[in-house]
Coordinates of C-alpha atoms (C1' of nucleotides) in Angstrom, one line a residue:
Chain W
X9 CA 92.6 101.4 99.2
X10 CA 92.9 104.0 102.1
X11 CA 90.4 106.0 100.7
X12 CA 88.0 107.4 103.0
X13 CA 84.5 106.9 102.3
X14 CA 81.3 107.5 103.1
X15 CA 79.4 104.9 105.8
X16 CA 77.5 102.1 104.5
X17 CA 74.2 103.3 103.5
X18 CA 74.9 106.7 103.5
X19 CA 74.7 108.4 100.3
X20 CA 75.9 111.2 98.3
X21 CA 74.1 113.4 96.3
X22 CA 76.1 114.7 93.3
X23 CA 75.5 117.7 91.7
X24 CA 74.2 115.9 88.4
X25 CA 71.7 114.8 90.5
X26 CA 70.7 117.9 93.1
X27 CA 69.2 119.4 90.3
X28 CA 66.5 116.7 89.8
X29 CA 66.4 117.1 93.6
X30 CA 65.3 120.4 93.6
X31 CA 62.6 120.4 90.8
X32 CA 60.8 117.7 92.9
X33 CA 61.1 119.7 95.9
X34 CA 59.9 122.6 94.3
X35 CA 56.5 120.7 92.3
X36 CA 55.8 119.9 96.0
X37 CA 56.2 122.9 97.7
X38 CA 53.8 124.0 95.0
X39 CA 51.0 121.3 95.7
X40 CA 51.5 121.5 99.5
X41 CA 50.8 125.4 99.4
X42 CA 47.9 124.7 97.2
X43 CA 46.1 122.2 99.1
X44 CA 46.9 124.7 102.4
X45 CA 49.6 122.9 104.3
X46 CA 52.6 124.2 106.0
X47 CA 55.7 123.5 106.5
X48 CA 57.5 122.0 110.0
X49 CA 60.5 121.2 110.4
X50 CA 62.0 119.6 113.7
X51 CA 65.4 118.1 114.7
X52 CA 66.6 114.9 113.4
X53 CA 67.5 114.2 117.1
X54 CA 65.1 112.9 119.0
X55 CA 65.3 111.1 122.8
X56 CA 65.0 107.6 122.8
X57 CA 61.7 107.4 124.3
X58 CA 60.3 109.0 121.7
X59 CA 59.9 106.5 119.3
X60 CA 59.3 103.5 122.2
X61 CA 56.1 104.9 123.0
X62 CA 54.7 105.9 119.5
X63 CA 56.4 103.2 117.1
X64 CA 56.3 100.6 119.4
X65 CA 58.7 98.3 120.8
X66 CA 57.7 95.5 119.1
X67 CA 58.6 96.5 115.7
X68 CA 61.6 95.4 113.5
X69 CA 61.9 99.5 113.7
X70 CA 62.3 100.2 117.3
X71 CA 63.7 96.5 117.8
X72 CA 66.8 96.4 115.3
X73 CA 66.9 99.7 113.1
X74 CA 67.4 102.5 114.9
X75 CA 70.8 104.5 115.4
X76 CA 70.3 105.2 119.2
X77 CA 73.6 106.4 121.4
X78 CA 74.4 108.4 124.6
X79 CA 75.3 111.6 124.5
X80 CA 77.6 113.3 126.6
X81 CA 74.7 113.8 128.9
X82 CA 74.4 110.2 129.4
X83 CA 70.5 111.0 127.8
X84 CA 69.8 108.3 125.2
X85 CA 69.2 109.5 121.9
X86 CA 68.1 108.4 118.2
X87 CA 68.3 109.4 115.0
X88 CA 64.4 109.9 113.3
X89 CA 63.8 106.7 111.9
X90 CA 60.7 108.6 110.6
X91 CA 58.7 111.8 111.0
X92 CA 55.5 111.1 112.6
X93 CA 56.5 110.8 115.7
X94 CA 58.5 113.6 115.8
X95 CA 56.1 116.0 114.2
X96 CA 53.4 114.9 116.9
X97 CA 55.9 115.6 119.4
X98 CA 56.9 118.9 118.3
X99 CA 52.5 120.0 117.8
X100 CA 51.9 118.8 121.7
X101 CA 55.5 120.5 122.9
X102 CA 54.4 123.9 121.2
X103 CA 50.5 123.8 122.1
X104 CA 49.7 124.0 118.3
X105 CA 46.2 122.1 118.5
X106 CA 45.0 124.9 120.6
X107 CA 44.8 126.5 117.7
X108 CA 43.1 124.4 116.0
X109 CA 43.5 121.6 113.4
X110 CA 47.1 121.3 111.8
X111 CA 48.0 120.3 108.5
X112 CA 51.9 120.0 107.9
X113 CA 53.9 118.5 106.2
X114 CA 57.7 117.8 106.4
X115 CA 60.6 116.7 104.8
X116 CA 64.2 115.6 105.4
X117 CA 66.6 112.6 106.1
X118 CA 65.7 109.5 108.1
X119 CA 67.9 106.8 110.1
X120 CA 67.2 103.5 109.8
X121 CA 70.2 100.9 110.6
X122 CA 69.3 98.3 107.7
X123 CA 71.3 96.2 105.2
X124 CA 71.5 98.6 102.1
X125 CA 69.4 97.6 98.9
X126 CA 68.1 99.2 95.8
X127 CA 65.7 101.5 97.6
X128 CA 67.1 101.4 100.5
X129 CA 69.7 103.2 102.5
X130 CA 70.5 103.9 105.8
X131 CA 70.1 107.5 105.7
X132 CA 67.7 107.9 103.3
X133 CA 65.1 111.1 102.9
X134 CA 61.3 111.5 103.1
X135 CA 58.7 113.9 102.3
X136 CA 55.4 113.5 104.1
X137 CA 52.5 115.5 105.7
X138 CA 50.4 114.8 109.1
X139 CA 46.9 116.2 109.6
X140 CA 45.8 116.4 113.4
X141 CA 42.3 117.2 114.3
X142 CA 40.4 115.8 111.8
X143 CA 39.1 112.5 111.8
X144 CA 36.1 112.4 108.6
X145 CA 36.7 109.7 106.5
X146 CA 37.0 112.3 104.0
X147 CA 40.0 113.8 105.7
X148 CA 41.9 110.3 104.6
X149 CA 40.4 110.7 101.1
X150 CA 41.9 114.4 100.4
X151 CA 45.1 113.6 102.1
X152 CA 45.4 110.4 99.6
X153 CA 44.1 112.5 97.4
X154 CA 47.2 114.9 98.1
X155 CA 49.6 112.3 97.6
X156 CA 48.0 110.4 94.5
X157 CA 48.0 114.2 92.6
X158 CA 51.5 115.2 93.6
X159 CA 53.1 111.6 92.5
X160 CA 50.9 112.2 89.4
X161 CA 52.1 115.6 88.3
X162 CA 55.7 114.3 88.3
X163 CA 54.7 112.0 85.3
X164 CA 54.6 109.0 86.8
X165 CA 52.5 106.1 85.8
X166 CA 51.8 102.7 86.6
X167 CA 51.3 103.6 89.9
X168 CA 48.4 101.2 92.0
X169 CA 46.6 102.8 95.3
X170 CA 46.5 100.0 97.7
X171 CA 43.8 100.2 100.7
X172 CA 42.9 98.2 103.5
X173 CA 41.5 99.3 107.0
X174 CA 42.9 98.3 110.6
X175 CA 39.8 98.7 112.0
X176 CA 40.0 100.4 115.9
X177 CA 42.6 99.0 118.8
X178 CA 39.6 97.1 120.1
X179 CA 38.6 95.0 116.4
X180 CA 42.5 94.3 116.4
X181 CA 42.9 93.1 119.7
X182 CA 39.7 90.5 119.5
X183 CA 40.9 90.0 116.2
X184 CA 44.1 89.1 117.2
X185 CA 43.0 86.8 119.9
X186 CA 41.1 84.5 117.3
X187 CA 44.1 84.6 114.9
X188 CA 46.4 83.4 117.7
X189 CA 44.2 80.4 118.4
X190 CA 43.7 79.7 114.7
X191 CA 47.5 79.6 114.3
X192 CA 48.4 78.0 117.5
X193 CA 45.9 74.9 116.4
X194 CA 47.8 74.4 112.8
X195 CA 51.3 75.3 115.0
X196 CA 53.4 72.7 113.1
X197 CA 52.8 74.0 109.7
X198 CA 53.9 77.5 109.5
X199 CA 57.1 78.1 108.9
X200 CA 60.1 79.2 111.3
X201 CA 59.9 82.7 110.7
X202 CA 56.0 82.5 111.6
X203 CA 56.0 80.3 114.3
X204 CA 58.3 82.6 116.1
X205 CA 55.5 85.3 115.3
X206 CA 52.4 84.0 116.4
X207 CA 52.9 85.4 120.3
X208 CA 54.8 88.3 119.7
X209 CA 53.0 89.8 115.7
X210 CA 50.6 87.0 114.7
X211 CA 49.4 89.8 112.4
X212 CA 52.1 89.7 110.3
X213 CA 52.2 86.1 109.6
X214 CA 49.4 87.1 107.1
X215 CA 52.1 88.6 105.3
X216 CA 54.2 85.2 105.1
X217 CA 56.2 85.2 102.2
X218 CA 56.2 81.2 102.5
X219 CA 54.0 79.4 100.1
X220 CA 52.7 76.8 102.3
X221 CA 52.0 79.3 105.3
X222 CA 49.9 81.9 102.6
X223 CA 48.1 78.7 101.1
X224 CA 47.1 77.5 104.5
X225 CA 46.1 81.6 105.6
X226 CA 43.6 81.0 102.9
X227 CA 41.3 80.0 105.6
X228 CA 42.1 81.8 108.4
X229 CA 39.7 84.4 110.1
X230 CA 40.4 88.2 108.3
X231 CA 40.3 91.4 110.1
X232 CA 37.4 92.5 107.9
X233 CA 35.0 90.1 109.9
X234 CA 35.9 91.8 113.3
X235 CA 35.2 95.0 112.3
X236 CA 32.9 96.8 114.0
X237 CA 29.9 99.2 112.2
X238 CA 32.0 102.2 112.7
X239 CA 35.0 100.7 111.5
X240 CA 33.6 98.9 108.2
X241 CA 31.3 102.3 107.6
X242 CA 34.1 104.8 107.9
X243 CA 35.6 102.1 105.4
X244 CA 33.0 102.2 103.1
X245 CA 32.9 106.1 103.2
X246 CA 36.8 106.0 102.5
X247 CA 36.3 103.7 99.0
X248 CA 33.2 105.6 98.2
X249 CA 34.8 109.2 98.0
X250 CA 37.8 108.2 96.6
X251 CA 35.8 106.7 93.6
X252 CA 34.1 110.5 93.5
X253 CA 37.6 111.1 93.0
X254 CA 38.2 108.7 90.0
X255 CA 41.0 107.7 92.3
X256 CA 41.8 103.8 91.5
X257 CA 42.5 102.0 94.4
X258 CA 43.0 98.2 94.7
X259 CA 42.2 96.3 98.8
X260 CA 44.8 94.1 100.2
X261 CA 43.7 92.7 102.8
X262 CA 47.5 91.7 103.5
X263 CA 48.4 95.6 104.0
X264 CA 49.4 95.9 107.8
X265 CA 51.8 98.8 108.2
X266 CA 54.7 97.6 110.3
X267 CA 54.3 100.9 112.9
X268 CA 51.7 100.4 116.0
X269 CA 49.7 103.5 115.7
X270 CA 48.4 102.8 112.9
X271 CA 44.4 102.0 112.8
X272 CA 41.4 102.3 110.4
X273 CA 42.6 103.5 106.7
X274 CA 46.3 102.4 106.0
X275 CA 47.4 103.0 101.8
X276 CA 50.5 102.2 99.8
X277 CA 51.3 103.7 96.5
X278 CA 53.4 101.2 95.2
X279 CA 54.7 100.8 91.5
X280 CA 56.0 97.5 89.8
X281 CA 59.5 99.6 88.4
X282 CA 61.0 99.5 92.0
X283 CA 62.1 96.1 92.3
X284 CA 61.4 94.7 95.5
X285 CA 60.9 97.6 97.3
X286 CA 57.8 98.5 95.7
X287 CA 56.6 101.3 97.8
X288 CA 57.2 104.9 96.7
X289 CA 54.1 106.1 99.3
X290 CA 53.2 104.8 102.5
X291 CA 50.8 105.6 105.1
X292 CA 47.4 106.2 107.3
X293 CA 45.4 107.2 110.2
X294 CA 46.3 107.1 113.8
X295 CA 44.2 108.2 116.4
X296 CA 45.7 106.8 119.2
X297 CA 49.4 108.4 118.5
X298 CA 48.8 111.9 119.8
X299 CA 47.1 110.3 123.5
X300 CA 49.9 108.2 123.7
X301 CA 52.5 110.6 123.6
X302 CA 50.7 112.6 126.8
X303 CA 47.8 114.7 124.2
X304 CA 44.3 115.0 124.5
X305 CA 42.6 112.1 122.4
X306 CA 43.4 113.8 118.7
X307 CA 42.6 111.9 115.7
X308 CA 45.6 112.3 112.9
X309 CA 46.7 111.3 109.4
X310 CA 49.7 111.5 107.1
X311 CA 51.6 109.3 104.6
X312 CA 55.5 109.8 103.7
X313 CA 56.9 109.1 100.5
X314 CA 60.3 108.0 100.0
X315 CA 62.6 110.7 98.0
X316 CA 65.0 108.1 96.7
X317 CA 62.8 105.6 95.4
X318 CA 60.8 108.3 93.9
X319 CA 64.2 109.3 92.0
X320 CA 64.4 105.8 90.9
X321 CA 60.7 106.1 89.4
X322 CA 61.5 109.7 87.8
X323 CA 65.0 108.4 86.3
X324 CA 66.6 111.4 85.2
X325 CA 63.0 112.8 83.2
X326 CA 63.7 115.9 85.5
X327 CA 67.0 116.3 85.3
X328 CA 69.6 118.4 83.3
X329 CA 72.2 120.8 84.3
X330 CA 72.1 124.4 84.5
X331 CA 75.0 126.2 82.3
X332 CA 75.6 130.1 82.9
X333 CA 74.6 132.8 81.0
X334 CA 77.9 134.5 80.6
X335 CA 81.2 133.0 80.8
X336 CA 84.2 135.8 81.4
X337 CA 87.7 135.3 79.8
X338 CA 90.1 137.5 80.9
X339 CA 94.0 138.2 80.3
X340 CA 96.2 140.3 82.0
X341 CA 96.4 142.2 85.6
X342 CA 94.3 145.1 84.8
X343 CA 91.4 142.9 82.5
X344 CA 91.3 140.2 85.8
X345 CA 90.0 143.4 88.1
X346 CA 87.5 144.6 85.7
X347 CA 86.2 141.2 85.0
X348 CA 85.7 141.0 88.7
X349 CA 84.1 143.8 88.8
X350 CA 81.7 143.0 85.9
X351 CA 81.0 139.3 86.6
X352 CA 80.0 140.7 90.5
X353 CA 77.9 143.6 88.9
X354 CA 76.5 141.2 86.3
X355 CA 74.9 138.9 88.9
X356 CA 73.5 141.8 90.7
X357 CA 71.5 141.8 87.6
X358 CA 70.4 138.4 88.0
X359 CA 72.6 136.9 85.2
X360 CA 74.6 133.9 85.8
X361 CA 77.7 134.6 85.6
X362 CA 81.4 132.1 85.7
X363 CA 84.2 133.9 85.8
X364 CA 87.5 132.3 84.2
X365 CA 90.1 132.2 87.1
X366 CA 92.4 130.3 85.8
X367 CA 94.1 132.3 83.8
X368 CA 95.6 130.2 80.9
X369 CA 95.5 131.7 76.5
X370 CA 92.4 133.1 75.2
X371 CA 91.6 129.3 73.6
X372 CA 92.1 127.7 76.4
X373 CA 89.4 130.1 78.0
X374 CA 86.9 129.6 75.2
X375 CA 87.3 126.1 75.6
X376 CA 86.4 126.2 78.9
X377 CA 83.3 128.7 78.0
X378 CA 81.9 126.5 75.6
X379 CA 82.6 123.2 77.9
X380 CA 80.2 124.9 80.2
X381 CA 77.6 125.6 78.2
X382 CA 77.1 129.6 78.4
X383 CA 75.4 131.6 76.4
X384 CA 77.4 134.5 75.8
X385 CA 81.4 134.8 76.3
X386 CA 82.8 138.6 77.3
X387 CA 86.2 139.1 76.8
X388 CA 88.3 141.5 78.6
X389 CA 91.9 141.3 77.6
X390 CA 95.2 144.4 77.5
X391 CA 92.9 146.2 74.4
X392 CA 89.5 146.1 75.9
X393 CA 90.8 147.1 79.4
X394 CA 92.7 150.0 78.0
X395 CA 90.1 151.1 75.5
X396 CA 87.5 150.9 78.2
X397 CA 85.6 148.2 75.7
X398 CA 83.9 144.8 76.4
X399 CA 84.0 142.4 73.3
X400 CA 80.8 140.0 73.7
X401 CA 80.6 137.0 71.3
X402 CA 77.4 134.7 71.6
X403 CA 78.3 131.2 71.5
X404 CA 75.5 129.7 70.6
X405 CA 73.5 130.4 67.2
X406 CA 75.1 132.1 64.6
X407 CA 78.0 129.4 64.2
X408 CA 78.0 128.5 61.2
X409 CA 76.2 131.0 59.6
X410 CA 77.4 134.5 58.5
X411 CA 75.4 136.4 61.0
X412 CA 77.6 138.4 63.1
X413 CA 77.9 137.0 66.3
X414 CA 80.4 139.6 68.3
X415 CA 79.8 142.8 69.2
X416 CA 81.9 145.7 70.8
X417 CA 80.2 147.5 73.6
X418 CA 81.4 150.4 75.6
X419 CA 81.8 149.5 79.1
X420 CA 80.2 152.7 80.1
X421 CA 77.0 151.2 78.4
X422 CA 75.3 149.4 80.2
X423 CA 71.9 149.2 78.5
X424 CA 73.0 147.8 75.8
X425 CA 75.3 145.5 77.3
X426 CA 72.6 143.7 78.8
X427 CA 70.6 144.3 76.0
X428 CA 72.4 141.5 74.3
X429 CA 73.1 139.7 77.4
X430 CA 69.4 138.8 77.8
X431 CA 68.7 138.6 73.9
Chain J
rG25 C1' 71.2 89.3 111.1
rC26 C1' 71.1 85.6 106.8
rG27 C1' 71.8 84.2 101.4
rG28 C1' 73.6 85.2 95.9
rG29 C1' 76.8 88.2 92.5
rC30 C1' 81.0 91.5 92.0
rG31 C1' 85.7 94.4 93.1
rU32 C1' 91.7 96.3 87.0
rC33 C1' 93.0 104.7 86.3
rG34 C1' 87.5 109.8 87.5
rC35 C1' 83.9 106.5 84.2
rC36 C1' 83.3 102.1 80.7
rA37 C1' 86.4 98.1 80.2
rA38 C1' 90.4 94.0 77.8
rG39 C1' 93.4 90.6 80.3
rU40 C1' 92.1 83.7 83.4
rG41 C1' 100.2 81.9 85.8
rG42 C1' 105.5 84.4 82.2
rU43 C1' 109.5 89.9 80.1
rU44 C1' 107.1 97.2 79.9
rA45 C1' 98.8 95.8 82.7
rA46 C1' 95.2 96.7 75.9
rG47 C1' 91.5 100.1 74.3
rG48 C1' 87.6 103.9 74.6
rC49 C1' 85.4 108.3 77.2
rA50 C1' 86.7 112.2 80.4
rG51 C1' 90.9 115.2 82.0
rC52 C1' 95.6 117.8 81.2
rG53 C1' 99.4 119.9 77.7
rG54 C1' 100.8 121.2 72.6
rC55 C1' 99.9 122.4 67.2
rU56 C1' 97.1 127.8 68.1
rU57 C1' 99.8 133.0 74.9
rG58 C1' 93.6 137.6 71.1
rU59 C1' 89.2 133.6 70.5
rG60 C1' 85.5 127.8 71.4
rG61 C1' 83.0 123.4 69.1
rC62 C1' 86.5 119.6 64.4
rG63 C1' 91.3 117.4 63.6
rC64 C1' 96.2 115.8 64.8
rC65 C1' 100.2 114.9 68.5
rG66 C1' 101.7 114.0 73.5
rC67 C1' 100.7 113.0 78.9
rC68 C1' 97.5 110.3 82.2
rA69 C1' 97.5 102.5 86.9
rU70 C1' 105.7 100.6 89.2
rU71 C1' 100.0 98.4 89.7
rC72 C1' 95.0 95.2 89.5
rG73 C1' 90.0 96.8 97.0
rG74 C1' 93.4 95.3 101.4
rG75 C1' 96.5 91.5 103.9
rG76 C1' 98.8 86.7 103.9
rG77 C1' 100.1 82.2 101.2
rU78 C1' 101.5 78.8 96.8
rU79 C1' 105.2 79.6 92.8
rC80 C1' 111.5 80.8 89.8
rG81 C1' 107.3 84.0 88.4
rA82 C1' 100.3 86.0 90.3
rA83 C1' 95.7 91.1 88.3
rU84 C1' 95.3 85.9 87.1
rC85 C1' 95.5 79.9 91.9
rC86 C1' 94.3 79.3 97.6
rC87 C1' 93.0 81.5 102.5
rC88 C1' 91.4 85.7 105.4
rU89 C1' 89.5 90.6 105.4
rC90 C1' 87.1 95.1 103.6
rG91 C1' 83.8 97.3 100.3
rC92 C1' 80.0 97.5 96.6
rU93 C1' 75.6 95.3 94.8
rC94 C1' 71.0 92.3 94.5
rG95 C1' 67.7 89.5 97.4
rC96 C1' 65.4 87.7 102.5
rC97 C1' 63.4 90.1 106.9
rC98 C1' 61.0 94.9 107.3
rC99 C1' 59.9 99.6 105.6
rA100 C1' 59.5 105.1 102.5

RNA sequence: GCGGGCGUCGCCAAGUGGUUAAGGCAGCGGCUUGUGGCGCCGCCAUUCGGGGGUUCGAAUCCCCUCGCUCGCCCCA
């Protein structure tokens, strides 16, 4: 076919569907008013750099998925693969620190050039917040917290909390050391993938999906032993509030977010209905990000969750169309202008209102009204246009039943009119 | 980037070498140009993702290509 379409991984939203799209939006609004956050919103364009310096070049992110091109300018730019970075860059480019700690939060579409899956696409959309400026353990517990209640609210179940910690740069970087020797002595039994890893991310060899590598990892030296006592306390302080919380949370020690400014507390919110893309949550602290991207040293959390997948979970438990309240048939040249007049004067009362422009017999209009599911039909033909009448007939309740269920109002009244209009 | 599955009307589909490509839903028109939901009737793919080949003959077989989908990697 010569059909146009969209590009691979890019995804419409249908109608059927915005619906479902906006009563999650709006539950979250809610939740992110009430726990005091604000909203930021900041271009999906970003310079290159950008992400370099706070992603890191070494990730399968930076290194593979990002939409990056020259523009006219000859600047290079990318589309967000995510909204950390931006919203740091946005808080240091407008001074907002100076004014104290931020909490935001964020949503929109992200870029990431990836072979599409179920719960994945290319352009795909997030919702997430960032605190800067605080740095208590508890900080990560409410803003989990945050996250946990909002997926919660939506109905979902079966959802599992993982936890680990990073630990600082410094407990990663001795860590890492000893990993790299520990591999580099058992070389010849990790698999390709990993033994192209151990220089470049020996870190994420421990989440091999090879049976032999993981059964052999069984020994190897964990993160949790290089911690040092701030590290492990603020961890402690982190699973002791969230049990205050009677938040369940699960460790996997195996949890090592794929961006580098990550450290200390990283989470998932995961749920087994997703397939293989289990995570509907991700996210953690980093300290580091807001130095690195020419700040002064500013501690900072946040967590995204991913809109789609979170669709997948909600199925269509939220959906369900909206149908008008009044639908307008009208016949003849001098019944179209007054229904034109009444559908615009009916919506200025906050009534939904379709008007029939299509023209066509009386049955085919009715047809059309009930297809759409309003509540009440008004009819303006020759007789009611001349006679300064509207004819309403509620086609709903009363079907079957004897009850009248069509009335003649006056056009001149419009009390009543709306009387029955809102009945 | 690498594997597996699939591609027949807007949607769900039958059809696996032989004259006009079932059927259902939706849509449109009519019975009914002053009244809807039911019913009945009619219309709705010169064409089977695209291109090439084999054959007297292909949606059906072969090759190439494009797309979708699931998985790997990685992430939300």
């Amino acid at each position: 076919m010569n059909q146009l379409q969209s590009l691979r991984g890019m995804v419409d939203i249908l109608p059927t569907q915005s619906q479902q799209w906006h009563a999650v939006e709006l539950a979250m609004r809610e939740q992110f008013y009430r726990a005091g956050f604000q909203e930021i919103r900041t271009p999906l364009l970003e310079v290159t750099d950008l992400f370099l310096r706070s992603i890191g070049e070494a990730t399968d992110v930076v290194g593979k998925e990002m939409y990056t091109f020259s523009d006219r300018g000859n600047r290079s730019c990318t589309l967000r693969p995510e909204g950390t970075a931006s919203v740091v860059r946005a808080v240091l480019e407008h001074g907002l620190l100076n004014q104290g700690q931020q909490r935001l939060w964020y949503s929109g579409p992200m870029f990431r050039y990836e072979r599409p899956q179920s719960g994945r696409q290319r352009q795909f959309h997030q919702i997430g917040v960032e605190c800067l400026g605080m740095d208590s353990p508890l900080s990560d517990v409410e803003v989990i917290s945050v996250a946990w209640d909002l997926l919660k609210s939506l109905g979902l179940k079966d959802l599992v909390l993982e936890l680990n910690t990073l630990g600082t740069q410094e407990d990663r970087l001795t860590y890492r050391k000893q990993l790299i020797e520990w591999l580099q002595d058992r070389f010849e039994l990790l698999d390709s993938d990993s033994k192209k890893r151990v220089e470049i991310n020996p870190l994420r060899i421990l989440d091999s999906k090879d049976p032999n590598t993981q059964a052999l990892l069984l020994d190897a030296p964990t993160l949790g032993n290089f911690l040092c006592n701030e590290s492990s306390e603020r961890f402690t302080a982190v699973q002791l509030a969230l049990k205050a919380l009677e938040i369940p949370f699960k460790i996997n020690p195996r949890l090592v977010r794929g961006l580098d400014y990550y450290c200390h507390t990283a989470f998932e919110i995961t749920s087994s209905q997703l397939g293989s893309q289990a995570t509907v949550c991700g996210g953690g602290r980093y300290d580091g990000l807001v130095r690195e991207l020419g700040g002064t040293s500013t501690s900072g959390i946040g967590w995204a969750i991913g809109m789609e997948r979170l669709m997948m979970l909600l199925g269509d438990s939220m959906s369900g169309g909206s149908s008008p309240d009044v639908y307008l048939v009208n016949r003849g040249d001098e019944a179209e202008k007054k229904a034109l007049v009444l559908a615009r004067r009916l919506r200025g009362e906050r009534l939904a209102v379709q008007l029939d422009s299509s023209g066509g017999s009386f049955g085919k209009q009715f047809k059309r009204a009930d297809r759409c599911g309003a509540s009440w039909a008004i009819v303006i033909g020759d007789n009611e246009a001349r006679s300064g009448q509207l004819r309403l007939k509620s086609l709903h309740r009363d079907r079957d039943s004897s009850n009248a269920n069509e009335f003649i109002v006056p056009d001149s009244d419009w009390d009543i009119l709306l009387t029955y209009l809102r009945s």
